[in-house]
Every structure is written in structure tokens, then in C-alpha cells.
């Protein structure tokens, strides 16, 4: 298959690596969460892409349609989105508490304040 | 009737108990509810182990949707064995938690604390019992999210950064895991583990399969803190409330390791894992490095909790060495250490929790000369420490014995030397504590302390007694672990292969 046919997957892995890079490389706690979100969302796209059936319609019973997209990945991702929201909320809540305790959300400044790690 | 529903009740009970604790909101009723739930769960897990002791499998199809379409809960001996560990630790830790939590946490958080602990328990039990790869992810996240919140409850502000760091690394691990499961679903069209394994046989040499395997193994390795992916662990254990540390150290990494064993042996199969992917080439050096680095770094820690946390990194290395040995004996050693490490680290962290209860801290300088005032607590620590070192008569000896046997079977002398040397390093770091506590002199201006209350000592000594009991009466653990390993590793052959 030519790579145009796998356009979705190219985008998915580009986003995945972008998000992963942001999580690893950034020292700002909020930016890390943003990167984590991009990383997780790329996985959602991966699942949705694999559920697509060429020429298929939405998985709803409609007269005259016989080819449907696979609904299972959609359902799985609905769950994963909920998990992602919970993770983001918890991460941001922790960032707020860290800001209150340290006065900063930059990782190196936090480490500088607790040097006896 | 109720007997048929035990596999479901095991997870549903703590899941229902959690909101109940939140509604009760006040500390004591919430604690009583949580303790009751944990005891019921222990009873259920014993009943399950009893039913499958001869080697059968229990299946529970959720909502009566037959597998592979519905979610299937599977209890075999391996699952029942790990369930027993998790449930037993929870049942011991929860009675202990009341006094300790009251000392370490503000009153308004008590209800939430027990809610989170039960959620974490539900997630961990679910991971063990589920036969569905995606369901495992959801339960993994339930236990992880509650763990992050539990760690952030620690008094020190560094608990917050530790929880944050764990959140980032844990989420990356879990996301890697669903990427892998997604690729497997793409390939096989199923999420049921048994079904997946059956369909995978025809897909030899597929690149997608290799990629999926890599994502799943790395994702789980992050959760089980395989060296060098262990960076979240020391701080998380050091700054979490004492009860949380004891519970997590004894259960969380073990459950992730269980998931890894499940995937290696039941989903991908040992032939694919070791023959085609050559995982042992990656796992063995990293496990050996983890054992060595974890033990050595532990010697240089000033806090007892951090010291034991680094020691945990080393102990996980021992379990991975057992898996990497690719033999039935190696797998037996890994399973034994999974059980035994839960007992010894549980006992040690509960003893440290008792020290924190009286002293307010657990740095080495805090405990100078404390053995005169808290003899029972320190005695528990010493026996737990001896077990960690692997002195005969304790459980630590049993698992290290089997690990050395497995290494000898393969002719791996360097591994034997490594296990012996790192055991000696363990002597060093345990001795530092013993020396300070028994031969140190308490500062003259220090406030007088008394022995920890019975509510803390009894659970601690229960685990200490288990350390000694299973160190001498090895029939249950060795017999069970050996049977499980023989069942899983049927394709391995007794000697395994050279790497």
C-alpha cells in the first residue's frame, strides 16, 4: 500500500512522537500535560482509523446500507477519553498544588528548592 | 448462587465500597467499611484459590455475554495466587491504617483516603482477574489514578512532585500499553486474551505483531519499575503516607509484573517472546543492572523509606532475572519472589510506618538509639531485614535459593555471583539501620517516645510471622509456584536455552 493510503497512520505517529517529545523535553509542568494530551489523542486517532471500513457508513441501522464501520474501537476510545480527561484533571490539580507549595511550575526551579533529593 | 458470582464480587465489592466510604466521609465509619470490604475480599480470594487449587479455570462472563465478545473474568492458579497476595496485604494494611492515617493526614481527608485505597484495590484485583486486554487497561488506570492521588496526600511537599512524576511516567506506560493492544486488535480482531493467543499463531513474522509486543512490554515495564524505568518509584514510595507506601510496595509493582507474565506466557507465548523477540537479551542485562544499582544506591540513602524503595528496584530485578532465565525453575523463582517480596517489604514498610507514627520522620538520624524505646518495632524491622537479605529460615532465602538454582541450571555463574554479592550489599544497608537504632545514642534533648500502639504492631507482626512461617513451611508457596510455572512454561523445557 502506498503511504497516501496510510495517511491517517502517518499523522497518528507524527502526533504521537510530537506529544512524547514534549512530555520528555519540556520542563514546564503545564506543557508536559499538554504534550501528554497530544500523545494520548494520537492513540485515539489510531483506534478510530482502524475502525474505518472503506465505503462503510456510520454503525446505525439504516435501510439499504449493509457496510458499516466497526463500532467497537469507537466505544473503546470513549472509555479511553474519559480516562484521559481524568488524568489531565489530576495532573493539572497537582500542578496547582505544586505552584502553591513551590511558587513555580518549572521543573528545574522546583528541583533547586529541594536539593536533598 | 453467590458462589458462582465470586469472581465478579471480588472486584465489585471494593468498587462499591469506595463511594460508600466517600458518603460516610467521617474517618472511623469509612475505615470500618473499608476494613470489612478488604476482609471479604480476602475470604473470596481464598475461596477462589481453593476452587482452582487442582488446576482448573473459573470463567465469569460479564452480563452473560459469552467470550470472546463479552468481558471474561478468568481465575486460574496464577491469578488466584496473585489475588491472594494482593487481598492478604490489603486485609493486613487496612486495620493498621486507622492509627497511622489519623496521625499523618488531616481529618477532612480520611474519608477520601479510604475511598482511594479501595479504588486502588479494586483496580489491582481487576487487573489480575480480567481476561480482556482492554479491560486490563481501564483497571490499570483506575488503580494508577487513585495511586497518584494517594501519593500526593503525603505531608511533605515533595509528595506532590513525586505524584506528578509518577503520573507522567505511569500515563506514558499505560498509553504505550493501549497502543500495543490497539495494534493487536488490528491484527487479530479480538480483545479477549485467550482468543488473541489462538489467532496469533497464524501471524508469525508480522511486523505489527513485533511492534505491538514492544509497546506492551515497555509499557508494562514502566509500570513495574524495571530499571532504568524506575525513576518514579523512589520518590513516590518515600513521600507517600506510610500506609500507602506499604500497600503499594507490596502490591502495585507485583500486579504489573503479573500482567507481564500473563502477556509473555499466555498471550504471546514463550516461543515467540524468547525465540523470535529475544526479550531475554534486553531483560537480563537490565535486570542485572537494576539489582546492582538498586542495592548499591540503597546503601547511600538517609531516609529509611527511600532506602527500602531502592531496595525494591533491586528486588524487581531479581524477579525479572527469574523470568529472563527462560526455565520453569526461573519462573518458579520469579513467582516465589513476587509472593515473598510482598511479605518482606510489607513488614518492613509497616515497621517504618510505626517509627513514623512515634517519631514523625524516618530519617536515619531520627532513629538513633530508638531500639531501647521501641523494641518490638525494631525487632520486626530486623526480621524483615533478615528476610530481605535472604537468611535461611525466612522467605527471602527460599526465593533466592530458587533463583540461584535457575541460574545454575543455565550455567550462568555471573548471575549467581551477582545474587550473592547484592545480598551482601543488602546486609550493609540493613546493618546501617540496625547499628543506628541499637547502638546509636538518642540525643539528650529528644522527646521521650513509647512503643508503637498495638493497632500498629499486630498487623506488622502478622506479616513478620508470615515471613518466618513461609520461610520454614514452604509447601504452599513453593508447591503452588512450581505447579503454576510448570503449567505456564510447558513449552520451555526444564533447562531453558542458552541466551
XYZ file of C-alpha atoms in Angstrom:
616
model
C 0.000 0.000 0.000
C 1.313 3.477 -0.807
C 1.783 5.877 2.013
C -1.129 8.089 0.924
C -3.376 5.142 1.710
C -1.946 5.138 5.223
C -2.220 8.892 5.617
C -4.037 8.539 8.949
C -1.318 6.403 10.438
C 1.401 8.807 9.322
C -0.442 11.601 11.120
C -1.013 9.395 14.167
C 2.649 8.536 14.576
C 3.746 12.115 13.884
C 1.411 13.356 16.639
C 2.438 10.518 18.929
C 6.119 11.359 18.678
C 5.434 15.104 18.941
C 3.486 14.605 22.138
C 6.033 12.199 23.544
C 8.853 14.635 22.760
C 7.031 17.481 24.506
C 6.466 15.356 27.626
C 10.101 14.342 27.813
C 11.811 17.549 26.726
C 9.779 20.323 28.386
C 10.440 21.343 31.971
C 7.185 23.240 32.442
C 4.608 21.095 34.237
C 1.674 22.514 32.254
C 3.420 21.987 28.916
C 4.141 18.424 29.936
C 0.419 17.853 30.449
C -0.285 19.373 27.032
C 2.255 17.015 25.499
C 0.695 14.093 27.336
C -2.677 15.060 25.876
C -1.317 15.169 22.330
C 0.298 11.791 22.932
C -2.931 10.240 24.201
C -5.057 11.822 21.484
C -2.867 10.331 18.784
C -3.769 6.930 20.199
C -7.465 7.800 19.990
C -6.969 8.612 16.293
C -5.132 5.326 15.838
C -8.104 3.386 17.171
C -10.672 5.385 15.201
C -8.656 4.938 11.995
C -8.502 1.206 12.398
C -12.268 1.019 12.879
C -12.946 2.611 9.493
C -14.219 0.246 6.825
C -13.730 1.511 3.273
C -17.086 2.652 1.899
C -18.811 1.914 5.200
C -21.318 4.184 6.844
C -21.848 5.033 10.493
C -22.793 1.960 12.534
C -26.501 2.792 12.718
C -29.247 0.683 11.243
C -30.311 2.453 8.053
C -32.410 0.859 5.328
C -30.371 -0.009 2.277
C -26.932 0.175 3.928
C -25.014 -3.021 4.505
C -21.416 -1.889 5.104
C -20.703 -0.353 8.493
C -17.606 0.922 10.220
C -16.512 -1.177 13.176
C -18.127 0.439 16.234
C -16.017 -1.345 18.831
C -12.927 0.927 18.579
C -15.245 3.934 18.974
C -16.609 2.523 22.198
C -13.141 1.670 23.474
C -11.941 5.182 22.767
C -14.913 6.676 24.532
C -13.599 4.907 27.635
C -10.036 5.973 26.915
C -11.125 9.604 26.510
C -12.729 9.502 29.936
C -9.507 8.102 31.372
C -7.552 10.816 29.543
C -9.766 13.569 30.967
C -9.343 12.173 34.472
C -5.570 12.032 34.041
C -5.436 15.598 32.735
C -7.612 16.857 35.568
C -5.491 15.131 38.184
C -2.262 16.314 36.561
C -3.445 19.912 36.441
C -4.702 19.722 40.027
C -1.269 18.512 41.092
C 0.328 21.344 39.095
C -1.847 23.840 41.000
C -0.822 22.326 44.347
C 2.840 22.354 43.278
C 2.534 26.014 42.289
C 1.070 26.761 45.744
C 3.837 24.860 47.517
C 6.820 25.982 45.458
C 5.679 29.181 43.731
C 6.672 27.856 40.326
C 5.781 25.204 37.763
C 9.245 24.972 36.192
C 10.855 21.637 36.930
C 14.432 22.886 37.378
C 13.335 25.622 39.803
C 11.414 23.037 41.846
C 14.440 20.755 41.983
C 16.617 23.685 43.038
C 14.362 24.244 46.063
C 14.589 20.625 47.233
C 18.254 19.860 46.838
C 18.327 16.924 49.249
C 16.568 14.547 46.839
C -25.688 -18.940 43.584
C -23.442 -16.438 45.298
C -20.623 -18.901 44.794
C -20.865 -18.588 41.024
C -20.525 -14.835 41.236
C -17.389 -14.745 43.376
C -15.057 -13.592 40.556
C -17.282 -10.599 39.868
C -17.866 -9.812 43.545
C -14.129 -9.699 44.122
C -13.859 -6.539 42.032
C -17.357 -5.176 42.537
C -17.190 -5.172 46.350
C -14.285 -2.727 46.666
C -15.666 -0.740 43.742
C -18.969 -0.311 45.628
C -17.203 0.159 48.941
C -15.324 3.170 47.586
C -18.303 5.519 47.117
C -19.706 4.186 50.406
C -16.572 5.420 52.164
C -16.963 8.760 50.468
C -20.593 9.004 51.667
C -19.662 8.014 55.224
C -16.951 10.670 54.895
C -16.029 10.558 58.594
C -12.882 8.650 59.388
C -13.986 5.799 61.637
C -17.077 4.523 59.762
C -15.204 4.790 56.455
C -12.304 2.866 57.923
C -14.605 0.170 59.305
C -16.333 -0.196 55.928
C -13.019 -0.384 54.085
C -11.614 -2.951 56.514
C -14.732 -5.079 56.232
C -14.514 -4.961 52.435
C -10.854 -5.936 52.485
C -11.568 -8.936 54.726
C -14.440 -10.056 52.499
C -12.145 -9.748 49.501
C -9.543 -11.868 51.263
C -12.172 -14.507 52.020
C -13.283 -14.502 48.383
C -9.758 -14.822 47.076
C -9.109 -17.765 49.401
C -12.327 -19.378 48.190
C -11.245 -18.853 44.584
C -7.821 -20.342 45.196
C -9.494 -23.300 46.874
C -11.713 -23.899 43.835
C -8.855 -23.839 41.325
C -6.212 -25.485 43.517
C -6.208 -28.632 41.403
C -5.554 -26.702 38.231
C -8.940 -25.851 36.728
C -10.090 -22.499 35.387
C -13.085 -20.473 36.522
C -14.739 -18.256 33.942
C -17.185 -15.473 34.585
C -18.799 -13.852 31.560
C -19.894 -10.330 32.471
C -23.530 -9.616 31.638
C -23.771 -13.159 30.249
C -22.055 -12.059 27.047
C -20.121 -15.141 26.040
C -16.409 -14.598 25.400
C -14.768 -13.516 23.115
C -17.485 -10.834 22.683
C -18.064 -10.025 26.329
C -15.565 -9.346 29.064
C -14.407 -12.614 30.543
C -13.019 -12.877 34.059
C -10.638 -15.807 34.308
C -9.363 -17.355 37.506
C -6.635 -19.913 37.132
C -3.997 -20.839 39.694
C -1.679 -17.998 38.709
C -4.451 -15.418 39.015
C -5.695 -16.881 42.305
C -2.145 -16.884 43.690
C -1.598 -13.190 42.910
C -5.128 -12.308 44.069
C -4.318 -13.923 47.391
C -1.183 -11.777 47.777
C -2.985 -8.534 46.958
C -6.022 -9.307 49.104
C -3.934 -10.506 52.050
C -1.772 -7.387 52.047
C -4.877 -5.184 51.855
C -6.504 -7.097 54.718
C -3.421 -6.582 56.892
C -2.727 -2.970 55.917
C -6.260 -1.656 56.397
C -6.581 -2.454 60.123
C -3.185 -0.783 60.529
C -4.241 2.297 58.591
C -6.610 3.790 61.184
C -3.998 4.954 63.705
C -1.352 5.751 61.144
C -3.647 7.761 58.896
C -5.083 9.660 61.834
C -1.568 10.749 62.698
C -0.394 11.566 59.192
C -3.459 13.035 57.453
C -5.828 15.891 58.366
C -9.285 14.682 59.463
C -11.139 16.064 56.437
C -9.167 13.754 54.131
C -9.846 10.476 55.974
C -12.993 9.536 54.054
C -11.297 10.299 50.742
C -8.249 8.309 51.760
C -10.217 5.082 52.270
C -12.176 5.729 49.069
C -8.948 5.971 47.097
C -7.430 2.938 48.796
C -10.454 0.803 47.926
C -10.454 2.064 44.323
C -6.796 1.180 44.066
C -7.522 -2.279 45.493
C -10.386 -2.793 43.031
C -8.140 -1.825 40.127
C -5.319 -4.111 41.195
C -7.617 -7.103 41.748
C -9.298 -6.413 38.418
C -6.002 -6.397 36.527
C -5.244 -9.818 37.913
C -8.601 -11.402 37.238
C -9.598 -9.954 33.873
C -9.143 -11.915 30.680
C -9.701 -8.915 28.423
C -6.791 -6.814 27.244
C -8.661 -3.513 27.086
C -10.439 -4.085 30.383
C -6.973 -4.520 31.855
C -6.071 -1.034 30.640
C -9.144 0.509 32.259
C -8.466 -1.224 35.576
C -4.794 -0.282 35.337
C -5.837 3.346 35.049
C -8.322 3.046 37.929
C -5.574 1.771 40.196
C -2.991 4.220 38.826
C -5.132 7.345 39.119
C -6.060 6.509 42.703
C -2.402 5.779 43.416
C -1.296 9.201 42.142
C -3.862 10.855 44.389
C -2.858 8.675 47.371
C 0.816 9.582 46.960
C 0.021 13.284 46.768
C -1.597 13.029 50.239
C 1.858 12.781 51.834
C 2.753 15.537 54.272
C 5.977 16.617 52.604
C 5.545 18.923 49.609
C 7.833 16.642 47.655
C 4.947 14.156 47.696
C 3.305 16.426 45.132
C 6.221 16.389 42.730
C 6.637 12.646 43.268
C 2.955 12.095 42.429
C 3.261 14.335 39.375
C 6.326 12.492 38.124
C 4.591 9.162 38.629
C 1.506 10.477 36.835
C 3.546 11.417 33.774
C 5.534 8.182 33.649
C 2.585 5.985 34.565
C 0.388 7.551 31.897
C 3.094 7.100 29.264
C 3.342 3.453 30.321
C -0.411 2.896 30.182
C -0.652 4.670 26.817
C 2.138 2.503 25.401
C 0.137 -0.449 26.602
C -3.048 0.596 24.752
C -1.056 1.345 21.607
C 0.138 -2.252 21.781
C -3.360 -3.568 22.455
C -4.681 -1.461 19.554
C -2.150 -2.967 17.178
C -3.034 -6.451 18.402
C -6.722 -5.713 17.890
C -5.964 -4.509 14.371
C -4.214 -7.787 13.697
C -6.474 -10.286 15.423
C -9.828 -8.533 15.664
C -10.301 -9.549 19.281
C -9.564 -8.219 22.748
C -10.001 -11.458 24.653
C -6.552 -12.677 25.696
C -7.162 -16.375 25.090
C -8.772 -15.678 21.725
C -5.894 -13.354 20.822
C -3.342 -16.030 21.623
C -5.199 -18.570 19.486
C -5.349 -16.259 16.461
C -1.802 -15.002 16.818
C -0.347 -18.396 15.978
C -1.021 -17.797 12.287
C 0.673 -14.415 12.206
C 4.283 -15.385 12.593
C 6.766 -12.788 11.404
C 4.266 -9.924 11.230
C 5.850 -6.514 11.833
C 2.693 -5.261 13.521
C 2.920 -8.113 15.981
C 6.527 -7.239 16.791
C 5.634 -3.575 17.291
C 2.658 -4.454 19.476
C 4.844 -6.702 21.602
C 7.435 -3.957 22.057
C 4.834 -1.370 23.079
C 3.158 -3.697 25.579
C 6.397 -4.863 27.174
C 7.830 -1.353 27.506
C 4.522 -0.001 28.807
C 4.282 -2.673 31.485
C 7.990 -2.322 32.283
C 7.303 1.320 33.132
C 4.508 0.307 35.489
C 6.561 -2.399 37.198
C 9.568 -0.072 37.559
C 12.076 -2.109 35.600
C 15.479 -0.467 35.702
C 16.040 2.150 34.140
C 12.323 2.994 34.026
C 12.154 3.026 37.826
C 12.715 6.770 38.265
C 9.212 7.393 39.588
C 9.455 4.764 42.310
C 11.899 6.012 44.986
C 10.244 9.395 45.491
C 6.739 8.019 45.248
C 7.476 5.480 47.994
C 9.489 7.895 50.106
C 6.934 10.695 50.362
C 3.594 8.884 50.251
C 1.813 8.308 53.601
C 3.278 5.234 55.352
C 0.201 3.068 54.807
C 0.190 3.858 51.100
C 3.881 3.017 50.784
C 3.394 -0.341 52.472
C 0.376 -1.179 50.339
C 1.934 -0.100 47.031
C 5.343 -1.621 47.647
C 3.717 -4.949 48.378
C 1.155 -4.984 45.572
C 1.346 -2.460 42.714
C 4.592 -3.473 41.032
C 3.766 -7.144 41.602
C 0.498 -6.812 39.734
C 2.246 -5.117 36.795
C 4.770 -7.949 36.782
C 1.883 -10.414 36.802
C 0.423 -8.672 33.742
C 3.790 -9.017 32.029
C 3.967 -12.742 32.840
C 0.422 -13.134 31.500
C 1.315 -11.468 28.227
C 4.611 -13.298 27.817
C 3.297 -16.767 28.627
C -0.410 -16.742 27.822
C -0.833 -14.218 25.015
C 2.391 -14.071 23.036
C 3.744 -17.416 24.221
C 7.291 -18.135 25.380
C 8.388 -19.366 21.948
C 7.573 -16.008 20.379
C 8.840 -13.943 23.324
C 12.183 -15.644 23.767
C 12.661 -17.310 20.397
C 11.569 -14.601 17.988
C 11.786 -11.366 20.002
C 14.773 -12.370 22.151
C 13.419 -10.413 25.088
C 15.920 -12.064 27.407
C 18.746 -10.137 25.700
C 17.110 -6.925 26.896
C 15.632 -8.055 30.202
C 18.643 -9.883 31.626
C 21.223 -7.066 31.437
C 18.669 -4.509 32.637
C 17.502 -6.745 35.477
C 21.119 -7.379 36.500
C 21.881 -3.657 36.342
C 18.730 -2.946 38.360
C 19.688 -5.461 41.036
C 23.157 -3.999 41.326
C 22.365 -0.289 41.078
C 19.269 -0.528 43.294
C 21.199 -2.317 46.043
C 24.215 -0.002 45.927
C 22.197 3.205 45.807
C 20.130 1.969 48.769
C 23.280 1.983 50.903
C 23.692 5.734 50.449
C 20.169 6.825 51.378
C 19.498 8.879 54.506
C 15.802 8.046 54.732
C 14.555 4.563 55.608
C 11.700 4.729 53.125
C 13.917 5.769 50.229
C 16.416 3.100 51.147
C 13.729 0.417 51.065
C 12.366 1.885 47.825
C 15.722 1.477 46.086
C 15.898 -1.998 47.522
C 12.519 -2.621 45.835
C 14.077 -1.707 42.482
C 16.680 -4.392 43.158
C 14.051 -6.946 44.191
C 12.087 -6.349 40.992
C 15.372 -7.037 39.217
C 15.533 -10.468 40.918
C 12.036 -11.294 39.666
C 12.952 -10.236 36.134
C 16.121 -12.327 36.326
C 13.875 -15.280 37.112
C 11.713 -14.561 34.075
C 14.785 -13.972 31.904
C 16.174 -17.378 32.881
C 13.576 -18.855 30.483
C 13.126 -22.001 32.528
C 10.491 -23.460 34.775
C 12.798 -23.046 37.763
C 13.398 -19.408 36.855
C 9.692 -18.737 36.578
C 9.148 -20.500 39.907
C 11.760 -18.211 41.454
C 10.087 -15.130 39.982
C 6.658 -16.181 41.278
C 8.053 -17.068 44.689
C 9.821 -13.757 44.974
C 6.639 -11.982 43.915
C 4.895 -13.503 46.938
C 7.830 -13.291 49.329
C 8.822 -9.766 48.458
C 5.281 -8.627 49.184
C 5.584 -10.187 52.662
C 9.002 -8.745 53.491
C 8.502 -5.262 52.065
C 5.047 -5.130 53.635
C 6.517 -5.977 57.047
C 9.429 -3.536 56.641
C 7.315 -0.606 55.495
C 4.748 -1.231 58.253
C 7.578 -1.195 60.803
C 8.842 2.060 59.310
C 5.272 3.372 59.477
C 5.246 2.616 63.210
C 8.504 4.569 63.587
C 6.985 7.493 61.688
C 3.934 7.280 63.944
C 6.021 7.880 67.068
C 8.894 9.957 65.693
C 7.271 11.950 62.920
C 10.030 11.037 60.487
C 12.062 8.103 59.284
C 15.452 9.566 58.504
C 18.413 7.653 59.807
C 19.300 10.377 62.303
C 15.756 10.291 63.759
C 16.024 6.667 64.816
C 19.340 6.782 66.704
C 19.050 4.590 69.779
C 15.345 4.042 69.255
C 15.521 0.262 69.774
C 15.513 0.755 73.561
C 12.209 2.630 73.441
C 10.542 0.719 70.610
C 11.947 -2.818 70.876
C 9.046 -4.592 69.149
C 9.001 -2.273 66.169
C 12.725 -2.569 65.663
C 12.636 -6.338 66.135
C 10.040 -6.517 63.355
C 12.310 -4.396 61.183
C 15.283 -6.642 61.874
C 13.411 -9.826 60.971
C 12.040 -8.193 57.832
C 15.576 -7.073 57.020
C 16.972 -10.577 57.524
C 14.312 -11.831 55.155
C 15.313 -9.173 52.618
C 18.919 -10.314 52.874
C 17.871 -13.934 52.449
C 18.855 -15.547 55.727
C 17.779 -19.226 55.979
C 14.537 -19.613 57.906
C 12.959 -16.590 56.226
C 11.079 -16.314 52.950
C 13.883 -14.313 51.330
C 16.082 -17.378 51.456
C 13.563 -19.530 49.610
C 13.196 -17.257 46.606
C 16.910 -16.536 46.329
C 17.619 -20.250 46.585
C 15.378 -20.962 43.607
C 16.836 -18.037 41.686
C 20.345 -19.410 42.191
C 19.141 -22.892 41.209
C 17.702 -21.436 37.990
C 20.949 -19.629 37.236
C 22.973 -22.783 37.897
C 20.710 -24.817 35.611
C 21.589 -22.441 32.792
C 25.230 -22.353 33.849
C 25.067 -18.610 34.450
C 27.780 -18.174 37.050
C 27.861 -14.379 36.837
C 24.187 -14.293 37.872
C 24.909 -16.494 40.879
C 27.733 -14.173 41.879
C 25.504 -11.144 41.343
C 22.757 -12.544 43.599
C 25.258 -13.372 46.342
C 27.080 -10.046 46.128
C 23.893 -7.991 46.161
C 22.652 -9.997 49.143
C 25.802 -8.886 50.924
C 25.073 -5.305 49.910
C 21.637 -5.779 51.477
C 23.419 -6.775 54.683
C 25.203 -3.426 54.549
C 22.125 -1.246 54.224
C 20.075 -3.192 56.743
C 23.028 -3.129 59.139
C 23.262 0.675 58.886
C 19.732 0.876 60.274
C 20.338 -1.759 62.942
C 23.554 -0.077 64.029
C 21.903 3.320 64.320
C 18.829 2.040 66.115
C 20.541 -0.366 68.522
C 23.959 1.164 69.136
C 23.258 4.819 68.445
C 22.601 7.175 71.331
C 19.405 9.125 71.436
C 20.048 12.877 71.711
C 19.553 14.085 75.284
C 17.062 16.759 74.224
C 14.877 14.348 72.234
C 11.296 13.945 73.383
C 10.631 10.616 75.130
C 8.895 8.021 72.945
C 6.918 4.922 73.760
C 6.450 1.672 71.894
C 4.055 1.915 68.956
C 0.417 1.070 69.796
C -0.839 -2.495 69.375
C -3.028 -1.451 66.449
C 0.185 -0.907 64.503
C 2.260 -3.702 65.997
C -0.220 -6.528 65.454
C -0.507 -6.131 61.643
C 3.255 -5.629 61.370
C 3.967 -8.776 63.358
C 1.389 -10.718 61.362
C 3.477 -10.074 58.254
C 6.694 -10.789 60.158
C 5.211 -14.097 61.292
C 4.250 -14.847 57.681
C 7.872 -14.168 56.700
C 9.026 -16.793 59.161
C 6.188 -19.264 58.582
C 6.557 -19.361 54.796
C 10.313 -19.459 55.234
C 10.037 -22.775 57.039
C 6.775 -24.330 55.814
C 7.392 -23.877 52.120
C 4.810 -26.413 50.963
C 2.120 -23.938 49.983
C 4.200 -21.318 48.200
C 6.831 -23.491 46.550
C 4.323 -26.171 45.598
C 1.897 -23.676 44.126
C 4.510 -21.547 42.370
C 6.170 -24.661 40.984
C 2.866 -26.026 39.649
C 1.963 -22.682 38.084
C 5.375 -22.325 36.483
C 5.249 -25.876 35.170
C 1.819 -25.174 33.678
C 2.819 -21.869 32.075
C 6.239 -22.890 30.915
C 5.214 -26.202 29.388
C 6.968 -25.196 26.192
C 10.144 -24.118 27.921
C 11.772 -27.364 28.986
C 13.338 -27.647 32.389
C 16.749 -26.298 31.469
C 15.799 -23.437 29.204
C 18.121 -22.400 26.423
C 21.363 -20.514 26.344
C 20.821 -16.846 25.516
